[in-house]
XYZ file of C-alpha atoms in Angstrom:
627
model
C -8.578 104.527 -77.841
C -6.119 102.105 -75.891
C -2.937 103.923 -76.609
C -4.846 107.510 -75.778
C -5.542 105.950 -72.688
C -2.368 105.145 -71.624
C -0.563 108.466 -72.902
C -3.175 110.314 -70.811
C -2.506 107.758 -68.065
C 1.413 108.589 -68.609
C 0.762 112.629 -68.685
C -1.058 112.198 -65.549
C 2.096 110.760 -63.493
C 3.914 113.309 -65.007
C 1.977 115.857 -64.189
C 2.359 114.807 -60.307
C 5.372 113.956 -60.295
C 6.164 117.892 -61.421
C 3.747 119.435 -58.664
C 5.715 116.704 -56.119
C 8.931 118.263 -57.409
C 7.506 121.795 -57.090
C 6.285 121.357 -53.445
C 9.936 119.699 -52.710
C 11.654 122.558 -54.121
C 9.555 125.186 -52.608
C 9.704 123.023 -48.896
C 13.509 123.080 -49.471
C 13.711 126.971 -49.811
C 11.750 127.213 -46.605
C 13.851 125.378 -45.202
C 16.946 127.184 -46.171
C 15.457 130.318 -44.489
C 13.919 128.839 -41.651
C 15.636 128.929 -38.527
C 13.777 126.696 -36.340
C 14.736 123.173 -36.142
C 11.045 122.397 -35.363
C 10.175 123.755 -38.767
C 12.734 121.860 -40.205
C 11.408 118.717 -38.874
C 7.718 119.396 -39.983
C 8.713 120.112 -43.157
C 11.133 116.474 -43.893
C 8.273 114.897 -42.658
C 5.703 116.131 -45.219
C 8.580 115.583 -47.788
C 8.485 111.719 -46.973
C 5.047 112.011 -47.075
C 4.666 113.616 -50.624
C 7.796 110.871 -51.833
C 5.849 108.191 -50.381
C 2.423 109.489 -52.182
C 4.465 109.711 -55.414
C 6.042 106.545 -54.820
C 1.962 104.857 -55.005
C 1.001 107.003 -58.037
C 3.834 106.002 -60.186
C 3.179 101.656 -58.895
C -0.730 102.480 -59.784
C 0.547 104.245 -63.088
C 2.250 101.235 -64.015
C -0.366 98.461 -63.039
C -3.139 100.598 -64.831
C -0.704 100.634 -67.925
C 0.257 96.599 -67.508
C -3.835 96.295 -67.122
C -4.462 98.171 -70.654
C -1.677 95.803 -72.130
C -3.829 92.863 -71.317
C -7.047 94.495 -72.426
C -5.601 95.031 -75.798
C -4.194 91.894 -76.448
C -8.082 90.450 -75.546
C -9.312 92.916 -77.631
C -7.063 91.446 -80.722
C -7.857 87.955 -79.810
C -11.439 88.790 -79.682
C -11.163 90.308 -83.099
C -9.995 87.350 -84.462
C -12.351 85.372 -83.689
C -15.262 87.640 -84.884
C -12.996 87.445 -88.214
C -13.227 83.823 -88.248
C -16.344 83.398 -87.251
C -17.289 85.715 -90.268
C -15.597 83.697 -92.483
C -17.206 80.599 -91.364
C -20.796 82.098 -91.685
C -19.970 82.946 -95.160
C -18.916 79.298 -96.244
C -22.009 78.330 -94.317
C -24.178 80.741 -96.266
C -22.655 79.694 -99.577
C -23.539 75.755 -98.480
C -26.878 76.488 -97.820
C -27.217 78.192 -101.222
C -26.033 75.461 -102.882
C -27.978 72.763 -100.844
C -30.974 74.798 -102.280
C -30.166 74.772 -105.623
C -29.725 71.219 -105.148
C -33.278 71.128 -103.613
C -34.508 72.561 -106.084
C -33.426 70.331 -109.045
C -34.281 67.454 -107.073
C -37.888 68.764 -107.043
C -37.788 69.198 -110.707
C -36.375 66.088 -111.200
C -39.271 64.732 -109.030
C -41.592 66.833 -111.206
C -40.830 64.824 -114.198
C -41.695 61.549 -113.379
C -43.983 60.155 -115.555
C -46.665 57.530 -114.840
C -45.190 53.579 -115.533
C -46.950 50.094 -116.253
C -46.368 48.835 -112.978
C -46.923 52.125 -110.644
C -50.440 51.403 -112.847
C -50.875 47.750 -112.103
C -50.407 48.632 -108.392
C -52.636 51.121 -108.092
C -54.992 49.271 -109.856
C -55.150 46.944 -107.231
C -55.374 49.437 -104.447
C -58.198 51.027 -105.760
C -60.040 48.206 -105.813
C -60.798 48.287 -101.544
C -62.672 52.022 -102.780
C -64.586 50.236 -105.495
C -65.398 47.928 -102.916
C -66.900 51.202 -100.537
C -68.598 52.391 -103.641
C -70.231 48.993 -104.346
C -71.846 48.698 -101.110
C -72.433 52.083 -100.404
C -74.968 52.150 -103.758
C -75.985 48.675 -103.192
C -78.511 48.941 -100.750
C -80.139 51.634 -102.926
C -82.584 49.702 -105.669
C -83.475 46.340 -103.667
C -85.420 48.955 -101.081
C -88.982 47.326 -101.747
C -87.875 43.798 -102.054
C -85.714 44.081 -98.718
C -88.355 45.346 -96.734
C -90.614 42.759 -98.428
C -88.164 40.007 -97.029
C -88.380 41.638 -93.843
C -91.635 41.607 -93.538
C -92.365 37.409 -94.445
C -89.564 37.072 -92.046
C -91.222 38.879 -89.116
C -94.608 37.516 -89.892
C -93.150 33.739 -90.201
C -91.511 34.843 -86.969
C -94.247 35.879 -84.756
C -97.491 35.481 -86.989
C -98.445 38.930 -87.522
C -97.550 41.722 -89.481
C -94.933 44.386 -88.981
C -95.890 47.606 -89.702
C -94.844 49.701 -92.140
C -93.211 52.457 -89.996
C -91.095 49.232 -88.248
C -89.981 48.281 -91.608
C -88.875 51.362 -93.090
C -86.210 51.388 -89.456
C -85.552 48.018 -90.467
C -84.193 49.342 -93.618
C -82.544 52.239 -92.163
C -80.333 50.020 -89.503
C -79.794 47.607 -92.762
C -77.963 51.214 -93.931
C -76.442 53.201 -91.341
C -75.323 49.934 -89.837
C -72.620 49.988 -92.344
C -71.340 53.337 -91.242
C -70.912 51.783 -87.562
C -68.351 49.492 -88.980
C -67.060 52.197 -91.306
C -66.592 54.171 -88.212
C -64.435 50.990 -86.510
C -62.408 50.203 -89.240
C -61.800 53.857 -90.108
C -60.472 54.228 -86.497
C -58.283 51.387 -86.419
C -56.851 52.324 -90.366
C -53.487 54.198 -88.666
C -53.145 51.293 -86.019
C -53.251 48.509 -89.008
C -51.489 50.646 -91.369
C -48.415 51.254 -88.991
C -48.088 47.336 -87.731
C -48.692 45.733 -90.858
C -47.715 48.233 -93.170
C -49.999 50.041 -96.001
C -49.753 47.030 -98.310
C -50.275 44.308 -95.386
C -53.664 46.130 -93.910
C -55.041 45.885 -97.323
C -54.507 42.319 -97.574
C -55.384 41.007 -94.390
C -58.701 43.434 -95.046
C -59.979 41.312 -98.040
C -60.564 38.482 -95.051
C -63.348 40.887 -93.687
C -64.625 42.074 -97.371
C -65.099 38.016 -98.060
C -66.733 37.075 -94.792
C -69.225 40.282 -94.991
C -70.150 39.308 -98.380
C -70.693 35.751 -97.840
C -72.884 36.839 -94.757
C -75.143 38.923 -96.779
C -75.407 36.823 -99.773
C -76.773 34.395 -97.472
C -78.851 35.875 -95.391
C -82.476 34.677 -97.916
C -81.549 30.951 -97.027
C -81.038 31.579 -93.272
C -83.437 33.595 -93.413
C -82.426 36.203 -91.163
C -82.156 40.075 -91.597
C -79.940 39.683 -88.121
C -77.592 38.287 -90.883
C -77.794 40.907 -93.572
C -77.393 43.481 -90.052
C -73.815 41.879 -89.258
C -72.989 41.168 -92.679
C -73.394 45.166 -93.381
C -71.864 45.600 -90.202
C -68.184 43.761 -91.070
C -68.470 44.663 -94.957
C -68.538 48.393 -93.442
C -65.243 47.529 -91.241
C -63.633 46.238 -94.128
C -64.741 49.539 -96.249
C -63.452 52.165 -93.544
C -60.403 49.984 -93.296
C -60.167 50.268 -97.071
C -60.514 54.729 -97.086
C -57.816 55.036 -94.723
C -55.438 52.649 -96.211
C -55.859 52.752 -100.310
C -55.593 56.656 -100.350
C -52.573 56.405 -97.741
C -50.981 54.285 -100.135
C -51.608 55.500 -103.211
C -50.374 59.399 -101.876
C -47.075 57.265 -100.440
C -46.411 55.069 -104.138
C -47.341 58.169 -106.482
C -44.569 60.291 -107.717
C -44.738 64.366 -107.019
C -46.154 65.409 -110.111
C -49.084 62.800 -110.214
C -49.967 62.501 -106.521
C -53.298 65.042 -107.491
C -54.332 63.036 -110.449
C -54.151 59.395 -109.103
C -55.460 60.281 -105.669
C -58.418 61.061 -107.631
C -58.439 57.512 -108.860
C -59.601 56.449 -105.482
C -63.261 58.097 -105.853
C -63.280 56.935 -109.260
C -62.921 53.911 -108.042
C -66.082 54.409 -105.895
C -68.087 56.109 -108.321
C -67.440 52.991 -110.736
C -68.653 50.889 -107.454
C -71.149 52.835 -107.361
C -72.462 52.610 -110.908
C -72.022 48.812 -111.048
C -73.792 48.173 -108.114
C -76.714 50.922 -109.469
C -76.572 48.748 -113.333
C -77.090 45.800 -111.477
C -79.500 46.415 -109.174
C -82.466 47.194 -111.687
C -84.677 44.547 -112.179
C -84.013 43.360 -115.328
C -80.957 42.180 -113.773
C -80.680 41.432 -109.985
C -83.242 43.963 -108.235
C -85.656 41.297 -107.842
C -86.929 39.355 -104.820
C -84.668 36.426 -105.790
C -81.612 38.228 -107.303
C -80.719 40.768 -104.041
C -79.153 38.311 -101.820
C -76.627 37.438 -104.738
C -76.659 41.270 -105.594
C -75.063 41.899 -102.007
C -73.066 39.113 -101.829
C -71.025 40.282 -105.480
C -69.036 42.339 -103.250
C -66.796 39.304 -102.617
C -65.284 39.616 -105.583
C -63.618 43.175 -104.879
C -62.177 41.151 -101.872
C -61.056 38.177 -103.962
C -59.410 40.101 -107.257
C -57.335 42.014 -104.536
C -56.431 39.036 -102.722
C -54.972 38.063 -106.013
C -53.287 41.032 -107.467
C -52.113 43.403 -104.479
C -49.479 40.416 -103.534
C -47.165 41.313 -106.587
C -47.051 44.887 -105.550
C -44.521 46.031 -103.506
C -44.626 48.137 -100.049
C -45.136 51.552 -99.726
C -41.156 52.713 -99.951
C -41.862 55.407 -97.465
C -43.435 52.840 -95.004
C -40.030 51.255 -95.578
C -37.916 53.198 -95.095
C -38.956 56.272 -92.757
C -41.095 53.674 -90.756
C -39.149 50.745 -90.791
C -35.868 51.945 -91.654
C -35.028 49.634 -94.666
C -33.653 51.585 -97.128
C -32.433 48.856 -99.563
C -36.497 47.525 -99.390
C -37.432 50.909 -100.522
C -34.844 51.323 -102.828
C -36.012 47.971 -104.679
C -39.700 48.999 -104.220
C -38.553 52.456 -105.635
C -37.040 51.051 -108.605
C -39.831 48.758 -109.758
C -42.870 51.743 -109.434
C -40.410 53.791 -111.470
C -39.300 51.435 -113.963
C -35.771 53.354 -113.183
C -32.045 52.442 -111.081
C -32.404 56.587 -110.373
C -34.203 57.007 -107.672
C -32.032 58.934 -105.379
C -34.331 62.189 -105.813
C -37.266 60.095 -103.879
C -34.774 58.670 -101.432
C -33.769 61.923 -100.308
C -37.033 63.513 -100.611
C -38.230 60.569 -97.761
C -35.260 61.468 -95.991
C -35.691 65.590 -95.721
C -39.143 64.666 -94.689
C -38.009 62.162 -91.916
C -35.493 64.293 -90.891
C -38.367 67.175 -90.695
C -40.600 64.709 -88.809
C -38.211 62.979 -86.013
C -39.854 64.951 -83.285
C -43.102 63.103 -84.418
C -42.646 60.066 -85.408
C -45.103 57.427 -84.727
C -47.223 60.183 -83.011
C -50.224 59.149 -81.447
C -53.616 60.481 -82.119
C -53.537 62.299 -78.373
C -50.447 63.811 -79.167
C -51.632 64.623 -82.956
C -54.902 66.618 -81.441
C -52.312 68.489 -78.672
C -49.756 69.432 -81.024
C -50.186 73.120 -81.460
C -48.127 72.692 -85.620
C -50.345 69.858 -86.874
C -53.721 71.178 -84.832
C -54.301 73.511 -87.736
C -53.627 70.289 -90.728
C -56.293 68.495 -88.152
C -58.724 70.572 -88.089
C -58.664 71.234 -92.282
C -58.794 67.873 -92.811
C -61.884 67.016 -90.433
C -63.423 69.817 -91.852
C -63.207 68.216 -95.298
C -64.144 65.174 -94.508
C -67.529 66.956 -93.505
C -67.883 69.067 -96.035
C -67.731 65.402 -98.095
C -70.442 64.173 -95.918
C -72.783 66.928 -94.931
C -73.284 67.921 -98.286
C -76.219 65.859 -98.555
C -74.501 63.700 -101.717
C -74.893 60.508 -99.116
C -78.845 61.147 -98.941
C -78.736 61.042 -102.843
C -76.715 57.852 -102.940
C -78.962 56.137 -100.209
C -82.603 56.750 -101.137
C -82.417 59.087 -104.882
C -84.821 56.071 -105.791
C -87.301 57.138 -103.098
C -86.222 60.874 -103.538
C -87.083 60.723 -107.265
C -90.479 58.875 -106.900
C -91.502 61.771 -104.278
C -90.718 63.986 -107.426
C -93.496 62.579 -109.318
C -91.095 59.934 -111.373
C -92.013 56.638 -111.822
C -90.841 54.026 -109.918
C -88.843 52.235 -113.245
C -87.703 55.736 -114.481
C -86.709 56.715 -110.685
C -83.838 53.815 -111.114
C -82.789 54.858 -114.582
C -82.226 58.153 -113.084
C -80.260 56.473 -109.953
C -77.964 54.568 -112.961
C -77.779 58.565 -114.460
C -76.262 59.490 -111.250
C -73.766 56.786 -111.292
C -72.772 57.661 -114.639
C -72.876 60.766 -114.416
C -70.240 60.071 -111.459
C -67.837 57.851 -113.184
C -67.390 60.861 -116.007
C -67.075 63.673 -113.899
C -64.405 61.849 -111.945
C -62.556 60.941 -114.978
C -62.770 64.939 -115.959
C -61.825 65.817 -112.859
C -57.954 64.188 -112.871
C -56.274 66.154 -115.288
C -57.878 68.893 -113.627
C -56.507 68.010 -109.892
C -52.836 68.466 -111.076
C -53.302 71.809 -113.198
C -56.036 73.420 -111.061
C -55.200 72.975 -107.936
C -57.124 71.044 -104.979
C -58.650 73.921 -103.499
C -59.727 76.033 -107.059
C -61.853 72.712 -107.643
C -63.221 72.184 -103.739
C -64.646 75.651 -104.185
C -66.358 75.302 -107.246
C -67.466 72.009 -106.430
C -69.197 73.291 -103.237
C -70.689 76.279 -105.092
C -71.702 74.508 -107.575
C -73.981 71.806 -104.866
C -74.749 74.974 -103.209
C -76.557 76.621 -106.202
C -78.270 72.964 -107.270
C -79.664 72.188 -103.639
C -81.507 75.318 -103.467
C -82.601 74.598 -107.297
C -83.998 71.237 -105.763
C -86.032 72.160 -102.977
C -87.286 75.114 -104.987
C -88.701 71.842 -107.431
C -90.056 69.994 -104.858
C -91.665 72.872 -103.912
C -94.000 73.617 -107.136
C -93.667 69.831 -108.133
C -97.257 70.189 -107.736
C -98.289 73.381 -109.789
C -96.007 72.550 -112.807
C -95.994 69.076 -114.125
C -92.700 69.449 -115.415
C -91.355 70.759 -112.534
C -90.396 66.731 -111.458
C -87.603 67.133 -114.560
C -85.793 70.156 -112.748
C -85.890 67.969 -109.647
C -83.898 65.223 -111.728
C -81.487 67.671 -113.896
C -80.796 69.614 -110.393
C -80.074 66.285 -108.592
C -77.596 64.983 -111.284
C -76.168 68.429 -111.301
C -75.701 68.359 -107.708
C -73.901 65.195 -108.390
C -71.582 66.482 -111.172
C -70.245 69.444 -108.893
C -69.680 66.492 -106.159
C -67.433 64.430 -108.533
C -65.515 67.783 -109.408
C -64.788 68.799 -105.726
C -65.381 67.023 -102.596
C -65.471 63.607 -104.046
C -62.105 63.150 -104.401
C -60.030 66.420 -102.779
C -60.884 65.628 -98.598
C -59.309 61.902 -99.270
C -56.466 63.181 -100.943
C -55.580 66.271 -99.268
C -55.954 65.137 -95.911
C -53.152 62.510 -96.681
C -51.361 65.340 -97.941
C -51.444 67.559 -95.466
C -49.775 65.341 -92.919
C -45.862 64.059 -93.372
C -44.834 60.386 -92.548
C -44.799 60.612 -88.833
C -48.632 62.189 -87.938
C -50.450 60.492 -90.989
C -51.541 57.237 -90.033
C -53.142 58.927 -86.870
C -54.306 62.142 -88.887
C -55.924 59.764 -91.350
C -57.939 57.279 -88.380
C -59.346 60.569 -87.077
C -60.483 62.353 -90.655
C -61.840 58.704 -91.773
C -63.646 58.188 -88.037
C -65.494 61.681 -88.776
C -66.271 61.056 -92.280
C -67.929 57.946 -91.472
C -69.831 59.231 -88.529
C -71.059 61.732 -90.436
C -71.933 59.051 -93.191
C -74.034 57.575 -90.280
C -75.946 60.048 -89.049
C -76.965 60.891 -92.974
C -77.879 57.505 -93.532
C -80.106 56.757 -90.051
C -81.210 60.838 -89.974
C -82.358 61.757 -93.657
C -85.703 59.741 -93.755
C -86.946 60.705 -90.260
C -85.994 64.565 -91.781
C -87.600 64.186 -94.922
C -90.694 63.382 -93.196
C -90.036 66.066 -91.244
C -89.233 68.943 -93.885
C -90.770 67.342 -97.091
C -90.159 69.857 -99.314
C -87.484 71.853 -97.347
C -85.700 68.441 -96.936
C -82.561 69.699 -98.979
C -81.776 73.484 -96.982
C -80.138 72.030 -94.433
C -77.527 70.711 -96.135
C -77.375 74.137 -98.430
C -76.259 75.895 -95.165
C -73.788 73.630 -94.373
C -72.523 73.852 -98.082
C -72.418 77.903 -97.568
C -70.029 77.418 -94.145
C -68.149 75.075 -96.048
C -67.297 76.905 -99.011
C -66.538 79.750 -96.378
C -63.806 77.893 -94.439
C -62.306 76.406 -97.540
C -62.077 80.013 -98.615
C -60.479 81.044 -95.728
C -58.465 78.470 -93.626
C -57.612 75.638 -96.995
C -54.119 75.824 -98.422
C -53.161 74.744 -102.156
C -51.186 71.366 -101.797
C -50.482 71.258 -105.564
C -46.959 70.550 -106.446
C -45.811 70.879 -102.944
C -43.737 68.308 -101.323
C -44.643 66.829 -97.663
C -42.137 68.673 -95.905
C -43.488 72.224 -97.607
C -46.713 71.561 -97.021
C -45.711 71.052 -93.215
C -44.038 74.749 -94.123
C -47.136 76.358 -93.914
C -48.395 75.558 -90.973
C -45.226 75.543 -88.971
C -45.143 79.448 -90.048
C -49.066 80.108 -89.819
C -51.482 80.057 -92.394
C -51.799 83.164 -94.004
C -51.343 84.568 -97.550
C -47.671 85.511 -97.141
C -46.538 82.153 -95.245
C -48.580 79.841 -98.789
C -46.117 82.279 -101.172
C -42.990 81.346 -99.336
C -44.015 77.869 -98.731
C -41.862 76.570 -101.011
C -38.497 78.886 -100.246
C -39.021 77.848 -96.533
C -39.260 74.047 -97.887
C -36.066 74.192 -99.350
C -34.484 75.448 -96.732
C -35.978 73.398 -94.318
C -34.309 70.613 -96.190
C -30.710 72.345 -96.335
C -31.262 73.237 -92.389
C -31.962 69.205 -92.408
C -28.859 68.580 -94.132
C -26.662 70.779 -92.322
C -27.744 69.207 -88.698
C -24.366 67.298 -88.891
C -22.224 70.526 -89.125
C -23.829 72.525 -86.412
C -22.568 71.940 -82.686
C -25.111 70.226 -80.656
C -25.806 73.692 -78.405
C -27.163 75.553 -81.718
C -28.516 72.667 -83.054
C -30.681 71.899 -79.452
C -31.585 76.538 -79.591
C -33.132 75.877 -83.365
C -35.020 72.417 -82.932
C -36.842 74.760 -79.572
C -37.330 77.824 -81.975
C -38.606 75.157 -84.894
C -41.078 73.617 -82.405
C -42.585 77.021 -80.634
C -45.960 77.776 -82.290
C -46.484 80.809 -84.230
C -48.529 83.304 -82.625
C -50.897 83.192 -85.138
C -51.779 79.848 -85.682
C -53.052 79.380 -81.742
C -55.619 82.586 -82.891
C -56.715 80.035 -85.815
């Protein structure tokens, strides 16, 4: 096109050059036979003209053509470049493949982990702050009569008259909602502890609270004071929410890839053994007697005191270590003793991909959690799991199935056997329920789980209902009940702890986790103080409020939950970052791996490019403000 240019450029010049020559030649003729001088004048004069017209063409002819030059030596340069660049995208492009391959053996490498004696042995010892929830959430279950018995001599020693029944029966229900006030405190506080002291450092300084609750209780008969049980409840419950934010926070941060389903379900076994123990001994053959409940509540100092002694041999979470605190040689140690291995590069640089995916968000706050427009969606899951834990109506089983089986038409001694069935029942559903977590998948289980409580609530009320025209109708009441409990221990017992520490990377989880564990517990309070005043209220429709909120449950989990099986941190952060819809959860783990060679090739990129993609990286999707 250039050299066209400048021939027609050339032909041009030419071209008036000739008609210059032509008009010269013909002005010269008319010249030779003119005979005017005047004529002859004119005419010179339009020659110089014409010569000086020529004389600009042929100076523009030549800058045009000096002009083109330069353009084509541009255009060469510029086409070298392009080359070059060309050549560097294609070394780039063969980098990133092979940081993904990489990626991906790492994660397979990270897939077979297996589970050692002292990853074990130190989550042993964690679990032990959820058997101490579990404890005194089922605690306060059989001693009902003798409690409001001591409340009662106490009033009437007090003032010299008696309290009424009505008074007592709030009494009782302060005695067990109070706990989910400090539940609610120490739940809040979990990501503030958990971040200053570390995961491992909360848990111990928590036991101080666990010992001086349970000392409080177990002596509130000789000060004889149910003020006393009231703020020993009160601290035990501080030390319990404490103990749900930071045991499953640990336990997801110590647990390799491949596991992280199966022992995060060790944390409401945990409870559910609590739960059992405190059910076994609360009969009263054992300790559910007028004498035996102070030392009944006051057992749960030894939770407190067997941690105190074990949990100081484990080590640190490793990713506290060394994303929060930047000690990689700490983690590295840490590292090697949960894996009984030297080779634990693949979960060094696992930490680091998701630190280096997390840097804009480290040590977030919970204002800036709830803005963020990425982890809003995470947020909002894991809230909504924490009530579909809680609003199930499994808490109004745990608190007063005594009372709720009596009302059936059981006796009062074959209403606590039942209660013990439920705790059972609890402890081997849980157990069935790990291998599951790992091979089914989080979500598969949370939905049959909260189908399954849907089904048996509406089986329950429909017993209460015709308790009264079929004798045998008080047995459906118990097998639906304990069947309700079974789906509970399959599903939503164990998946909203878990996932909603695995929804979250490094950075947001410690906040993430204070807000999830501050709902659940309100929600465990407003069970606990609002189910007797409602099952005076509904009797025998006491149980379809919760069966809606099990329906809207099962719907959102449905709809909005993603599978978190097998995925690391940084590609479950994948599928939010790119919305949450069915095509974003398939590619979830191709963007994850790339994520992490994007992460690795930050050092190669110029810092203009590098500032463009960390903008494009942090712009919410479209979709995921419409969620």
């Amino acid at each position: 096109n250039v050299d066209l240019f400048s021939r027609a450029s050339q032909r041009d010049s030419r071209k008036q050059v000739s008609v210059m020559s032509m008009n010269l030649s013909a002005k010269l003729d008319e010249l030779q036979r003119g005979d005017r001088q005047l004529e002859t004048t004119v005419a010179l004069c339009e020659i110089r003209t014409q010569l000086q017209e020529l004389t600009k063409s042929v100076e523009s002819c030549q800058s045009e053509v000096s002009e083109v030059k330069r353009d084509m030596v541009a255009i060469k340069h510029e086409l070298d470049t392009v080359q070059h660049v060309k050549e560097e995208i294609e070394e780039l492009r063969e980098y990133v493949d092979r940081l993904a391959e990489h990626s991906h053996r790492r994660k397979l490498r990270l897939l077979e982990q297996g589970l050692t004696l002292f990853l074990s042995y130190a989550i042993l010892a964690a679990v032990l702050g959820m058997l101490q929830f579990g404890y005194n959430t089922g605690v306060i279950n059989a001693p009902e009569v003798n409690i409001e018995n001591f409340m009662k001599d106490v009033y009437k020693d007090r003032y010299g008259e008696d309290i009424s029944d009505d008074s007592v029966k709030k009494l009782y229900s302060v005695a067990v909602s109070i706990f989910a006030i400090g539940g609610m405190l120490g739940g809040f506080s979990g990501g503030i502890i958990a971040n200053r002291f570390g995961r491992k450092g909360g848990l111990l300084l928590n036991n101080v609270l666990g010992i001086v609750g349970a000392c409080l209780m177990g002596c509130t008969k000789i000060a004889h004071s149910y003020e006393m049980l009231f703020f020993g409840r009160f601290i035990i419950g501080v030390n319990c929410g404490l103990n749900t934010s930071l045991v499953p926070m640990y336990i997801s941060e110590i647990a390799p890839l491949n596991l992280r389903g199966g022992l995060g379900t060790v944390n409401q076994l945990a409870v559910t053994v609590g739960l059992l123990v405190s059910q076994v001994l609360g009969i009263e053959q054992i300790l559910g007697t007028n004498e035996g409940w102070p030392v009944l509540l006051g057992l749960a100092i030894c939770p407190a005191v067997l941690q105190l002694l074990l949990l100081p041999v484990c080590p640190e979470s490793p990713r506290y270590l060394l994303i929060t605190k930047q000690w990689e040689e700490e983690a590295r140690k840490a590292l090697r003793r949960l894996r009984a291995s030297n080779q634990v590069e693949e979960d060094i640089e696992e930490m680091r991909a998701e630190e280096r995916a997390q840097q804009a968000e480290s040590r977030i706050s919970m204002t800036e959690l709830i803005c963020s427009p990425t982890l809003r969606a995470p947020l909002v899951i894991g809230v909504v799991m924490q009530l579909s834990q809680q609003l199930s109506g499994i808490n109004a089983v745990f608190y007063y199935s005594t009372n709720l089986f009596t009302s059936s038409g059981l006796t009062e001694e074959s209403a606590k056997f039942a209660t013990i069935g439920i705790g059972a029942i609890m402890v081997c559903m849980t157990l069935v329920s790990i291998p599951l977590m790992d091979r089914t998948g989080r979500r598969t289980l949370h939905l049959y789980g909260l189908g399954g409580m849907f089904i048996f609530s509406i089986f329950i009320t429909i017993s209460f209902l015709i308790k009264e025209m079929i004798d045998w109708m008080s047995y459906l009441s118990v097998v639906s009940t304990l069947s309700f409990v079974v789906f509970f221990a399959v599903g939503p017992g164990s998946i909203p702890w878990m996932i909603t520490a695995e929804l979250f990377s490094q950075g947001p989880r410690p906040a993430a986790m204070s807000i999830a564990v501050l709902v659940n517990w309100m929600a465990n309070f407003l069970v606990g103080i609002g189910f007797p005043s409602m099952k005076t209220s509904l009797e025998n429709y006491t149980f379809l409020p919760f069966s809606a909120f099990l329906a809207i449950f099962w719907i959102f989990t449905y709809k909005k939950v993603p599978e978190t099986k097998n995925k690391t941190f940084e590609e479950i952060l994948a599928l939010f970052r790119h919305g949450n819809d069915r095509s974003s959860l398939r590619d979830s783990r191709l963007y994850g791996s790339m994520l992490n060679c994007v992460n690795a090739l930050e050092g190669h990129i110029p810092p203009a490019e590098s500032a463009a993609l960390m903008v494009a990286e942090e712009k919410p999707h479209p979709d995921s403000c419409k969620a």
